mmCIF file of C-alpha atoms in Angstrom:
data_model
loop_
_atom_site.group_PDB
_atom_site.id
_atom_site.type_symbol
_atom_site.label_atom_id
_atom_site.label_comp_id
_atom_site.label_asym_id
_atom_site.label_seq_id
_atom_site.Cartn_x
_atom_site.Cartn_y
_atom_site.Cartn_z
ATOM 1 C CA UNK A 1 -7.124 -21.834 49.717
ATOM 2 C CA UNK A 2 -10.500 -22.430 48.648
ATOM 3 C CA UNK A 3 -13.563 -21.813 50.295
ATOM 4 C CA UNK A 4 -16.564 -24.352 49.471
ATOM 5 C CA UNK A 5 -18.629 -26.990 51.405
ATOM 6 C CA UNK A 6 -17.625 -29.948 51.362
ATOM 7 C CA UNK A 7 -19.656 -32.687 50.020
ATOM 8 C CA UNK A 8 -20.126 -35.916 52.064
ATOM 9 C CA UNK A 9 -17.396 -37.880 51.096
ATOM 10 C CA UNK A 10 -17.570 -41.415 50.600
ATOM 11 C CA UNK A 11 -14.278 -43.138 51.057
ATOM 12 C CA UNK A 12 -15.681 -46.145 49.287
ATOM 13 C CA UNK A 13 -15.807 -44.613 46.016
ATOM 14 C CA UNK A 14 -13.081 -44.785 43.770
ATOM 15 C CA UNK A 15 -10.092 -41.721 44.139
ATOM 16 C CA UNK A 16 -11.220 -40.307 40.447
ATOM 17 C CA UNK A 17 -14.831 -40.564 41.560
ATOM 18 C CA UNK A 18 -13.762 -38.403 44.537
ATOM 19 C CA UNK A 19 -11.280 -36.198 42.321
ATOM 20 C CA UNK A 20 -14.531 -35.373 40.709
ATOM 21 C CA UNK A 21 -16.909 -34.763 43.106
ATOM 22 C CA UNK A 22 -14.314 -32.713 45.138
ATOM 23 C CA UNK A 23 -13.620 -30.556 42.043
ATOM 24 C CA UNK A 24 -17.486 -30.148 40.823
ATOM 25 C CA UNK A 25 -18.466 -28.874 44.704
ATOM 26 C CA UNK A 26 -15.376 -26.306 44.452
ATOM 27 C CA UNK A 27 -17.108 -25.285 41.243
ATOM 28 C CA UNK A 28 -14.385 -26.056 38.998
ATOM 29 C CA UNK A 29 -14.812 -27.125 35.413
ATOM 30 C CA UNK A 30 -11.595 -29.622 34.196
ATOM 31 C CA UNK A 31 -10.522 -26.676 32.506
ATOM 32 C CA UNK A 32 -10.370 -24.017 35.361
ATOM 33 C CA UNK A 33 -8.280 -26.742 37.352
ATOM 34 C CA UNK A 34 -6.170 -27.667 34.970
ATOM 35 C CA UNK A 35 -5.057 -24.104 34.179
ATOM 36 C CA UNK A 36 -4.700 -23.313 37.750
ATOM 37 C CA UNK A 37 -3.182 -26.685 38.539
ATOM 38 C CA UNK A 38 -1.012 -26.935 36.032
ATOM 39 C CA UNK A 39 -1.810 -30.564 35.383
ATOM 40 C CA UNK A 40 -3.552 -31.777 31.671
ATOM 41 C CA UNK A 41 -7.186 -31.622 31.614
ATOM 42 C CA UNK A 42 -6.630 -34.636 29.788
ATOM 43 C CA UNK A 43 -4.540 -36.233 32.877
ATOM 44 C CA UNK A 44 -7.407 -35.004 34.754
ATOM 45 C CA UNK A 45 -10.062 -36.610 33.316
ATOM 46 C CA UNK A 46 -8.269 -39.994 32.967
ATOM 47 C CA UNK A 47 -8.121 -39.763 36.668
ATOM 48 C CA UNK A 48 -11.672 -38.867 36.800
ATOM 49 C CA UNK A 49 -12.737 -41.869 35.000
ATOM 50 C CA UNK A 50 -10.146 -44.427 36.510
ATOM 51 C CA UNK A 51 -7.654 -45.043 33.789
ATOM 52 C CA UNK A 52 -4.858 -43.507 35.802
ATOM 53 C CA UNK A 53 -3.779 -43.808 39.600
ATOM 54 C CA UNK A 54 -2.801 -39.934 40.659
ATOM 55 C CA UNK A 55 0.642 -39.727 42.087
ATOM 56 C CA UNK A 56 1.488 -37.963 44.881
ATOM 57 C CA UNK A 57 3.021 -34.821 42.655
ATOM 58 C CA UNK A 58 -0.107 -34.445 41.175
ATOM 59 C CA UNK A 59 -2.265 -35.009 43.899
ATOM 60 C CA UNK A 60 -0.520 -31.889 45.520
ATOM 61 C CA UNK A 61 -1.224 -29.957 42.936
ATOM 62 C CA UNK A 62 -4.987 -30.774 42.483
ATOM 63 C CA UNK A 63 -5.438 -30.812 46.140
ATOM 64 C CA UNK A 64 -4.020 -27.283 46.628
ATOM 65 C CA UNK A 65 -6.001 -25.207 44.093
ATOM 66 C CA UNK A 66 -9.223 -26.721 46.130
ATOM 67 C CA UNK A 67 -7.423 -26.029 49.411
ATOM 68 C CA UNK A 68 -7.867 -29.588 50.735
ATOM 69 C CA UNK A 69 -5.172 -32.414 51.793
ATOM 70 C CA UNK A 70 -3.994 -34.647 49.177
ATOM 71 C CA UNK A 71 -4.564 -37.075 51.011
ATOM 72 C CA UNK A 72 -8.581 -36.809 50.379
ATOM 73 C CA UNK A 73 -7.589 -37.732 46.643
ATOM 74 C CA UNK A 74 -5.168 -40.537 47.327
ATOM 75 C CA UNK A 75 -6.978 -42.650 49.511
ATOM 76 C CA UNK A 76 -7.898 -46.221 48.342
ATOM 77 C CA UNK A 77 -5.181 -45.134 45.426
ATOM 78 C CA UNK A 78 -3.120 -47.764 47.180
ATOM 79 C CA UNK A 79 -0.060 -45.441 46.877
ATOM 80 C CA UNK A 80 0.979 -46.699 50.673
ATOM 81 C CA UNK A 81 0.907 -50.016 49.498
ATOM 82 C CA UNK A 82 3.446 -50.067 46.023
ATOM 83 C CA UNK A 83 6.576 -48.943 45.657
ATOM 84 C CA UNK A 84 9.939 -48.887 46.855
ATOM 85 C CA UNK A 85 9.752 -48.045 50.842
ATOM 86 C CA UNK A 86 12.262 -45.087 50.271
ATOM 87 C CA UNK A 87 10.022 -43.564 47.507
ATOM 88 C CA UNK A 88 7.096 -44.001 49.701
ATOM 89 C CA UNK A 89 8.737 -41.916 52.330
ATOM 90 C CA UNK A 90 9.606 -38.939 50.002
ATOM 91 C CA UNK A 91 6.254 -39.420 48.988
ATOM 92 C CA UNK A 92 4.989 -39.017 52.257
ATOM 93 C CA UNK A 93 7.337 -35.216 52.528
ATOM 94 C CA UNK A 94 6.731 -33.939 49.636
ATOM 95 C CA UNK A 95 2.910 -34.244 50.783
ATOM 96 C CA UNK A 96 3.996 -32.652 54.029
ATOM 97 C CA UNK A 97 6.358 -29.973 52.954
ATOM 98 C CA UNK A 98 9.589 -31.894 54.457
ATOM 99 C CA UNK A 99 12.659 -31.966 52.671
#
């Protein structure tokens, strides 16, 4: 896990804008967290800049190299509100480690 200060966070901003602001204050460049993600820098920055919703895979991944919940990156994603109920709940524990 991560150690950094958190910035406020404004839950009204956009999930890339967050993404982004959450990975600057952790002091990673897109590079740094895609290698130690293992997610494209280039799925990275389309997430930054709003042309792609994260999924919950992803946003594990991202959330864990900065040691925060995934759940900080997938608000206002509207990732409760799509899909098929039954992929919503494996959604849900894969977040939370439940198999």
């Amino acid at each position: 896990m991560s150690s950094f200060s958190f910035p406020d966070i404004d839950f009204s901003l956009p999930p890339g804008q967050r993404l982004r602001l959450l990975r600057e204050a952790a002091g990673l460049s897109n590079k740094e967290m895609s290698r130690r993600s293992g997610v494209s820098s280039t799925t990275i920055t389309n997430a930054e800049k709003g042309r792609l919703a994260l999924r919950v895979p992803t946003a594990v991944k991202l959330a864990s190299v900065m040691g925060i919940s995934p759940g900080l990156l997938l608000i206002g994603n509207g990732i409760s509100n799509k899909g098929d109920p039954a992929e919503r709940l494996r959604n849900v524990r894969y977040m939370l480690g439940v198999t």
